[in-house]
XYZ file of C-alpha atoms in Angstrom:
560
model
C -17.668 241.458 19.246
C -20.294 241.238 17.255
C -23.044 243.344 15.893
C -26.548 242.782 16.516
C -28.992 243.000 13.157
C -31.336 244.626 12.709
C -34.758 242.337 14.113
C -36.495 243.314 10.074
C -34.636 244.391 7.229
C -33.493 247.926 6.620
C -36.272 249.474 4.361
C -33.537 250.673 1.051
C -30.917 249.361 0.120
C -28.177 252.212 1.527
C -29.977 251.251 4.429
C -29.279 247.679 4.200
C -25.628 248.886 2.748
C -25.525 251.615 5.580
C -26.174 248.821 8.668
C -23.715 245.886 7.156
C -20.842 248.465 6.973
C -20.996 249.000 10.776
C -21.160 245.885 11.607
C -18.303 245.834 8.808
C -16.337 247.941 11.047
C -17.087 246.523 13.864
C -16.338 243.125 13.402
C -13.219 243.242 12.045
C -11.061 245.663 13.342
C -8.042 246.314 11.551
C -9.152 245.518 8.049
C -6.268 245.094 5.870
C -6.076 246.168 1.810
C -6.474 242.426 0.009
C -4.846 243.016 -3.507
C -4.633 240.517 -6.624
C -1.717 239.190 -8.585
C -2.282 241.859 -10.862
C -2.535 244.661 -8.018
C -6.112 245.517 -8.405
C -7.244 245.727 -5.152
C -10.349 244.005 -3.782
C -13.134 244.749 -1.606
C -14.498 242.124 0.603
C -18.314 242.425 -1.050
C -19.536 243.450 -4.213
C -23.441 245.370 -4.490
C -25.442 246.073 -7.923
C -23.763 250.000 -6.810
C -20.620 248.161 -8.692
C -23.588 247.301 -11.652
C -24.659 251.159 -11.554
C -25.921 252.138 -14.567
C -24.227 249.977 -17.254
C -26.318 248.907 -19.663
C -26.339 244.324 -19.819
C -25.760 244.574 -23.882
C -22.950 246.552 -23.518
C -21.295 245.403 -20.852
C -22.358 241.331 -21.527
C -25.280 240.543 -23.869
C -25.062 236.741 -25.113
C -22.494 234.009 -26.113
C -22.280 233.829 -29.675
C -22.104 237.877 -29.908
C -20.795 241.992 -29.245
C -19.525 242.658 -26.878
C -18.165 238.158 -26.551
C -17.919 238.626 -22.715
C -19.546 236.138 -22.914
C -18.511 233.393 -24.834
C -17.582 233.091 -29.221
C -19.532 230.523 -29.840
C -24.077 230.348 -28.519
C -23.804 226.926 -26.956
C -20.317 227.020 -25.679
C -20.052 223.537 -24.068
C -23.777 222.447 -24.100
C -23.217 222.249 -27.768
C -19.198 220.742 -27.389
C -16.517 220.643 -25.006
C -13.849 221.908 -24.869
C -11.463 220.322 -26.597
C -8.543 218.136 -24.318
C -5.567 218.935 -25.920
C -2.921 216.671 -23.423
C 0.681 218.121 -24.717
C 3.546 214.799 -24.601
C 6.992 214.946 -25.064
C 7.994 211.884 -24.433
C 11.238 209.470 -25.270
C 11.526 208.497 -29.080
C 8.622 208.822 -32.048
C 7.559 205.095 -30.515
C 8.057 205.611 -26.994
C 5.427 209.206 -27.654
C 2.603 206.643 -29.863
C 2.532 204.469 -27.234
C 1.506 207.862 -24.497
C -0.409 209.032 -27.706
C -2.513 206.298 -27.666
C -3.094 206.156 -23.614
C -4.383 209.608 -23.313
C -5.997 209.305 -26.435
C -8.085 206.142 -25.373
C -8.149 207.605 -21.596
C -10.312 210.198 -23.036
C -8.553 213.058 -24.464
C -9.508 214.950 -27.913
C -6.833 215.897 -29.432
C -3.096 215.242 -29.608
C 0.148 217.384 -28.651
C 3.622 216.872 -29.449
C 6.249 218.386 -27.683
C 9.660 218.235 -29.346
C 12.526 217.294 -26.735
C 14.909 220.721 -26.356
C 18.105 219.974 -28.489
C 15.110 220.706 -31.695
C 13.979 223.807 -29.930
C 17.848 225.280 -29.818
C 18.150 224.323 -33.330
C 19.958 220.889 -33.093
C 19.478 216.764 -34.605
C 20.468 214.836 -31.964
C 23.902 213.604 -33.020
C 24.551 217.387 -32.540
C 24.585 217.297 -28.359
C 24.912 215.109 -26.220
C 22.995 212.125 -25.647
C 22.718 211.397 -22.007
C 20.347 215.178 -22.501
C 18.289 213.550 -24.813
C 13.903 212.299 -24.719
C 13.842 213.633 -21.337
C 11.795 217.636 -21.586
C 9.505 215.712 -25.292
C 10.603 213.979 -28.341
C 13.591 213.567 -29.737
C 11.752 214.820 -33.761
C 14.349 215.305 -37.265
C 12.915 213.989 -39.896
C 9.982 213.679 -41.760
C 9.953 209.763 -41.047
C 10.997 210.562 -36.643
C 7.141 212.186 -37.446
C 5.541 209.143 -39.639
C 6.703 207.303 -36.359
C 4.978 210.162 -33.406
C 1.672 210.017 -36.362
C 1.687 206.395 -36.583
C -2.042 204.870 -36.451
C -3.172 208.809 -36.484
C -5.978 209.841 -38.494
C -4.679 212.421 -39.855
C -7.721 214.467 -41.194
C -9.957 213.337 -38.407
C -7.964 214.424 -35.368
C -6.313 218.314 -34.537
C -3.052 218.428 -34.086
C -0.930 221.336 -32.104
C 3.164 221.005 -32.812
C 4.665 223.230 -30.735
C 7.295 224.006 -32.993
C 8.576 226.866 -33.078
C 10.395 228.557 -36.135
C 11.609 228.170 -38.739
C 8.577 225.706 -38.299
C 10.323 222.157 -39.091
C 7.359 220.276 -37.312
C 4.664 221.865 -39.404
C 7.114 220.437 -42.294
C 7.059 217.230 -41.609
C 3.928 216.791 -40.458
C 2.509 217.876 -43.960
C 5.350 214.785 -45.074
C 3.421 212.766 -43.652
C 0.149 213.192 -45.205
C 1.304 214.247 -48.784
C 3.194 210.283 -48.451
C -0.325 208.953 -46.364
C -2.318 210.053 -49.492
C -3.616 212.496 -47.453
C -5.504 215.680 -48.634
C -3.553 219.470 -46.636
C -6.634 220.465 -47.092
C -8.451 218.035 -44.512
C -5.325 218.576 -41.370
C -6.769 220.842 -39.048
C -4.756 221.616 -36.276
C -2.436 224.723 -34.714
C 0.907 225.822 -34.442
C 1.437 226.446 -30.376
C 4.685 227.974 -30.832
C 4.464 230.339 -33.945
C 4.768 233.240 -31.386
C 8.733 234.627 -32.373
C 8.199 237.467 -29.777
C 6.908 235.386 -26.877
C 9.917 233.238 -27.136
C 11.758 236.326 -27.949
C 10.542 237.946 -24.847
C 10.313 235.199 -22.481
C 10.761 231.758 -23.835
C 14.706 232.497 -25.058
C 15.713 228.158 -25.894
C 13.226 228.672 -27.977
C 14.299 231.431 -29.993
C 16.168 230.414 -33.472
C 16.178 233.299 -35.757
C 17.039 236.849 -35.707
C 14.417 239.119 -34.719
C 13.368 240.305 -37.980
C 14.572 237.124 -40.019
C 11.579 235.711 -37.062
C 9.688 238.161 -38.624
C 9.974 237.490 -42.137
C 9.168 233.911 -41.333
C 6.398 233.887 -39.033
C 4.123 236.280 -42.252
C 5.202 232.683 -45.158
C 3.577 230.828 -43.107
C 0.618 232.281 -42.012
C 0.219 232.624 -46.318
C 1.347 229.381 -46.770
C -0.528 227.521 -44.776
C -3.643 229.874 -45.005
C -3.682 229.678 -48.291
C -2.644 225.110 -48.842
C -3.652 224.275 -45.465
C -6.409 226.297 -45.069
C -7.679 224.275 -41.485
C -4.738 224.760 -40.276
C -4.513 227.830 -37.433
C -0.869 228.777 -38.552
C -0.424 231.334 -35.216
C -0.943 231.169 -31.902
C -0.142 234.458 -30.313
C 1.352 233.354 -26.468
C 0.574 235.247 -23.014
C 1.403 231.574 -21.278
C 5.051 232.445 -21.448
C 5.414 236.443 -20.028
C 2.620 234.820 -17.287
C 5.209 232.338 -16.294
C 7.885 234.880 -16.568
C 6.360 236.957 -13.908
C 4.135 239.081 -15.325
C 0.593 239.623 -13.956
C -2.519 238.658 -14.941
C -3.086 241.999 -16.661
C -0.528 242.631 -17.789
C 0.063 238.821 -19.967
C -3.814 239.505 -21.015
C -1.913 243.536 -22.468
C 1.498 242.427 -23.884
C -0.802 239.235 -25.483
C -3.193 241.088 -26.906
C -0.270 244.409 -28.531
C 1.419 240.620 -30.352
C -2.142 240.059 -32.044
C -2.026 243.859 -32.958
C 1.878 243.818 -34.394
C 1.580 240.227 -36.188
C -1.827 240.965 -37.652
C -0.506 244.882 -39.092
C 2.095 242.717 -40.391
C 0.714 240.004 -41.915
C -1.593 242.908 -43.273
C 1.595 245.437 -44.965
C 1.624 241.663 -47.029
C -1.387 242.768 -48.667
C -3.438 240.617 -46.004
C -7.068 241.773 -46.061
C -8.274 241.056 -42.580
C -10.682 238.892 -43.156
C -8.184 236.601 -44.726
C -6.065 235.504 -42.247
C -8.085 236.929 -38.670
C -10.142 233.800 -38.618
C -7.109 231.586 -38.188
C -5.991 233.000 -35.106
C -5.648 231.535 -31.919
C -4.509 232.006 -28.396
C -2.260 230.417 -25.894
C -2.353 231.479 -22.466
C -1.297 230.338 -18.478
C -4.118 229.492 -15.579
C -3.136 230.561 -12.608
C -4.605 230.045 -9.113
C -6.052 233.676 -8.727
C -9.497 231.897 -9.401
C -11.551 234.526 -10.054
C -8.885 236.883 -11.930
C -7.850 234.520 -14.519
C -12.180 234.507 -14.856
C -12.026 238.258 -14.975
C -9.122 238.276 -17.503
C -10.593 236.077 -19.521
C -14.072 237.400 -20.698
C -12.342 241.026 -20.200
C -9.748 240.342 -23.542
C -12.582 237.954 -24.650
C -14.065 241.469 -25.060
C -10.936 243.570 -25.539
C -10.576 241.874 -28.932
C -13.493 242.041 -30.418
C -13.397 245.268 -30.272
C -9.544 245.267 -31.673
C -10.186 243.353 -35.022
C -13.453 245.536 -36.356
C -12.378 248.775 -34.939
C -9.336 249.210 -34.702
C -7.606 246.331 -37.397
C -11.089 246.541 -39.705
C -12.034 242.680 -39.751
C -15.960 242.891 -41.309
C -16.329 238.874 -40.776
C -17.504 237.478 -37.023
C -15.358 234.987 -36.994
C -12.696 237.218 -37.410
C -13.837 238.484 -33.574
C -13.649 235.121 -32.150
C -10.655 234.992 -29.167
C -10.383 231.819 -29.583
C -8.145 230.202 -27.196
C -6.691 226.971 -25.585
C -5.093 227.424 -21.684
C -2.311 225.594 -19.919
C -2.224 224.848 -16.470
C 0.036 227.279 -14.719
C 2.948 224.605 -14.618
C 4.871 228.241 -12.176
C 2.073 227.542 -9.413
C 3.470 223.578 -8.909
C 5.376 222.439 -5.988
C 8.418 220.026 -5.371
C 6.930 220.565 -2.630
C 4.104 217.513 -1.432
C 3.974 217.667 -5.528
C 0.051 215.775 -3.907
C -1.392 218.858 -3.184
C -0.346 219.365 -6.666
C -3.344 217.399 -8.382
C -5.928 220.115 -6.397
C -3.390 222.689 -7.576
C -4.411 222.172 -11.675
C -8.599 221.550 -10.707
C -8.752 225.162 -9.243
C -6.577 225.895 -11.728
C -8.140 224.061 -15.104
C -12.506 225.784 -12.770
C -10.837 229.541 -13.424
C -10.141 228.231 -17.930
C -13.431 226.855 -17.721
C -15.676 229.817 -16.168
C -13.523 231.471 -18.448
C -14.585 230.122 -21.624
C -11.290 228.471 -22.718
C -11.798 226.205 -27.194
C -9.144 223.814 -25.856
C -7.059 222.766 -22.263
C -3.478 220.774 -21.186
C -4.319 220.006 -17.493
C -0.818 219.700 -16.164
C 0.367 216.372 -13.826
C 0.534 217.237 -10.417
C 4.520 215.422 -10.538
C 5.683 218.133 -13.872
C 7.451 220.594 -11.220
C 10.002 217.343 -10.740
C 10.561 216.001 -14.044
C 8.293 215.109 -17.300
C 5.063 213.763 -15.849
C 4.560 209.939 -15.913
C 2.077 207.444 -17.336
C -0.392 207.737 -13.863
C 0.481 210.991 -13.393
C -0.095 211.607 -16.681
C -3.420 209.903 -16.626
C -4.459 211.749 -13.794
C -4.240 215.239 -15.446
C -6.419 214.118 -18.062
C -9.534 212.407 -15.465
C -9.376 216.479 -13.590
C -10.553 217.426 -16.910
C -13.632 214.282 -17.422
C -14.556 214.631 -13.674
C -15.134 218.168 -13.693
C -16.703 218.014 -17.584
C -19.004 214.648 -16.532
C -19.623 214.880 -12.631
C -19.318 218.797 -11.597
C -20.958 219.612 -15.015
C -19.400 222.811 -15.722
C -19.891 222.976 -18.946
C -24.165 222.661 -18.430
C -24.187 226.337 -18.360
C -23.107 228.867 -20.320
C -20.580 231.650 -17.892
C -21.914 230.252 -14.908
C -20.848 233.261 -13.375
C -22.017 236.287 -15.538
C -24.051 238.666 -13.715
C -22.279 238.536 -9.918
C -21.051 241.664 -8.859
C -17.168 241.115 -7.810
C -16.708 239.038 -11.649
C -18.426 241.924 -13.405
C -16.951 244.693 -12.015
C -13.421 242.611 -11.681
C -13.814 242.002 -15.575
C -14.180 245.680 -15.671
C -11.026 246.748 -13.375
C -9.438 244.052 -15.717
C -9.882 245.251 -18.816
C -9.400 248.881 -17.109
C -5.782 248.367 -15.819
C -4.732 245.476 -19.538
C -5.723 248.916 -21.336
C -3.497 251.238 -19.543
C -0.690 249.119 -21.188
C -1.885 248.739 -24.168
C -1.873 252.616 -24.607
C 1.967 252.329 -22.833
C 2.788 249.903 -25.425
C 1.337 251.794 -28.584
C 3.104 254.800 -26.590
C 6.389 252.871 -27.545
C 5.667 251.737 -30.713
C 4.081 249.513 -31.398
C 5.245 245.293 -29.852
C 7.171 245.240 -31.955
C 9.514 248.316 -30.693
C 8.553 247.768 -27.587
C 10.676 244.530 -26.844
C 13.036 246.512 -28.998
C 14.421 247.356 -26.740
C 13.218 246.176 -23.242
C 10.194 248.145 -21.862
C 8.355 244.680 -21.820
C 11.302 242.623 -20.178
C 11.592 245.362 -18.140
C 7.944 245.484 -16.541
C 8.068 241.453 -16.732
C 10.435 241.368 -14.618
C 9.929 243.961 -12.016
C 6.321 241.901 -11.385
C 8.331 239.024 -11.214
C 10.514 240.500 -8.021
C 8.088 241.403 -6.387
C 6.026 237.904 -6.392
C 8.859 236.965 -5.413
C 9.112 239.015 -2.682
C 5.930 238.840 -1.103
C 6.758 235.205 -1.343
C 9.313 235.347 0.495
C 8.097 237.967 3.721
C 5.570 235.250 3.855
C 2.844 237.726 2.331
C 1.324 235.142 -0.228
C 0.978 231.489 0.625
C 2.200 228.927 -0.231
C 0.999 225.046 1.415
C 3.940 223.330 1.822
C 6.905 226.422 0.348
C 6.298 229.060 2.814
C 2.704 227.542 5.360
C 2.091 224.142 5.629
C 5.528 222.332 5.413
C 5.957 218.706 6.325
C 8.561 217.078 6.486
C 8.635 214.232 3.032
C 11.321 211.156 2.905
C 13.321 211.582 0.173
C 12.529 209.776 -3.126
C 8.991 209.248 -2.119
C 7.893 210.445 -5.089
C 9.869 209.680 -8.165
C 11.133 211.118 -11.339
C 10.147 209.645 -14.550
C 13.582 208.276 -15.165
C 15.341 209.462 -18.730
C 15.000 207.192 -21.318
C 17.082 204.342 -21.254
C 20.248 205.271 -23.282
C 19.663 201.736 -25.713
C 16.444 203.885 -26.459
C 18.070 206.715 -27.453
C 20.962 205.056 -28.841
C 18.558 203.469 -31.524
C 16.880 206.894 -32.308
C 20.793 207.611 -32.873
C 20.804 204.377 -35.524
C 17.890 205.287 -37.319
C 18.976 209.318 -38.324
C 22.899 207.326 -39.551
C 20.776 205.172 -41.988
C 17.788 208.355 -42.854
C 20.675 210.283 -43.688
C 22.784 206.722 -45.532
C 19.848 206.395 -47.250
C 18.462 209.777 -49.043
C 19.850 211.332 -52.028
C 22.267 214.035 -50.813
C 22.398 215.947 -54.351
C 18.404 215.688 -53.382
C 18.969 217.227 -49.895
C 21.581 219.953 -51.271
C 19.859 221.297 -53.675
C 16.845 222.216 -51.439
C 18.764 223.475 -49.012
C 20.190 225.624 -51.843
C 16.819 226.888 -52.853
C 16.375 227.587 -49.381
C 19.361 229.208 -48.814
C 18.622 231.917 -51.993
C 14.686 231.659 -50.667
C 16.123 233.635 -47.863
C 17.867 236.803 -49.225
C 14.758 236.497 -51.912
C 11.846 239.005 -50.131
C 9.635 237.169 -53.271
C 9.328 233.532 -52.741
C 8.214 231.914 -49.274
C 10.592 230.147 -46.844
C 7.677 228.022 -45.576
C 7.251 226.571 -49.068
C 11.389 225.592 -49.268
C 11.012 224.099 -45.312
C 8.706 221.952 -46.892
C 10.351 220.947 -50.051
C 13.783 220.462 -48.286
C 12.175 218.478 -45.382
C 10.668 215.922 -47.783
C 13.968 215.890 -50.057
C 15.707 214.399 -47.023
C 16.564 217.609 -45.050
C 16.693 217.718 -41.277
C 15.840 219.852 -38.578
C 20.063 220.909 -37.659
C 20.581 221.484 -41.032
C 17.471 223.457 -41.712
C 18.102 226.049 -39.006
C 21.708 226.074 -39.894
C 20.394 227.069 -43.526
C 18.238 229.819 -42.290
C 20.305 230.982 -39.270
C 23.293 231.355 -41.495
C 21.009 233.881 -43.916
C 19.056 235.370 -41.417
C 20.967 235.720 -38.217
C 21.565 233.747 -34.463
C 18.959 233.888 -32.234
C 19.542 236.520 -29.703
C 16.857 237.507 -26.813
C 17.250 241.199 -25.277
C 17.378 240.012 -21.557
C 16.446 243.304 -19.724
C 17.047 243.876 -16.042
């Protein structure tokens, strides 16, 4: 039953609020509690009372200034739009190059390369069943493969993100290609997107190739080498995406990511590196779920916290070190095989959350990624989703457009509180490295994943097409991308055989011997020797085999 509104506005805020509360209670009846994915209770209405006594400059400030809540650059998207960095991984190197050119023509402004799963597992193409090759990424085993992938790409003008897990053979191949082309390494820009071995140990086990202590050593060597010889490169991307996709709540994902960044920074400082010599090249990589306001608050709180952590805890004095530069990808775990065209809407909503959260670059998933590697049509729609949000919806016109909203600011504060509590728990466990060694982080993520799945199964969390608004679809209504043709795979295997036959066996043997020696000598830089081995003609699988032998095979810890 409706409660009539007063004839005139109440005299003050308290009276107006009391009037609304009475009307709300009368109409709503029994109100149900609402919580977001991080477990934070959400009120039905937020008012100026939720911001009482909060100083503007201390909590929000201006873009490009501490506390960085509103963005890390003064102009944000008014000055330069976010980078459209679409992830591509497809078949043989020639297939990748063709798709890459299509996406650049469609408006992508930077490139991202993901290798075949066989590469992540540490193998060359001739070591696995051909049926498995090229289905989830590009087959890249040699410097020649990388040259084919990047054919026609001006390496000194296009930023390249390599989804390159340890021991960073793709980066080594890329540097080899640059040297062949006469491109100065100092002019190369990009990111080692999958350099965060801690995230792999916790939540992306296929990428975890080298035992934990060895991984720690190799990452430090990679950071030192790239900072010195490839200064435009970001050698570390601290990854929260894997943990959130494994089931961490948005607050947990942000907290664990910041803990990981603190750990990596501490490891760099233990090597004698000054914070301001490496922190400006730290980047972050996050998942964007469909929980819009929660994601916006997650990013704003994380940005504010990192600026403070870098300044106060790590001792950074250069303002560039305080910048929370992050790439984000719309969440594949929110996509469904059922009614897959609905995923176009999901991706658009996720992308809006990322833009409102102030990201620096973004990959938007294709609607059919729940089924297979994206088809060309679906990939083009994914790119155009960003084009439409920027050009037609004008989402980049205003900096931090949700800033100042009572709900958004209150939620940002609550997310920060939740994140800080989790960071304190990890600190009490001895830091992120110690916490993951003991399985504490894995256990927390597993519990959150199980709790969310239970809510879905009970119908408390609605997913359109899965447990609500279901519809029958004809089998094969949305066909998956076909596997690479057998002839394509065989041609790639033949190329690998020819490459091995043509190289100098003596040079490869010498380079791999030097790599093995470096792995057991703390005075040596393992990544420097990896680059030398790649340029001498060593393959990805050969390099990984040597390092696994010397530093141990990567076995992730699964906590139940």
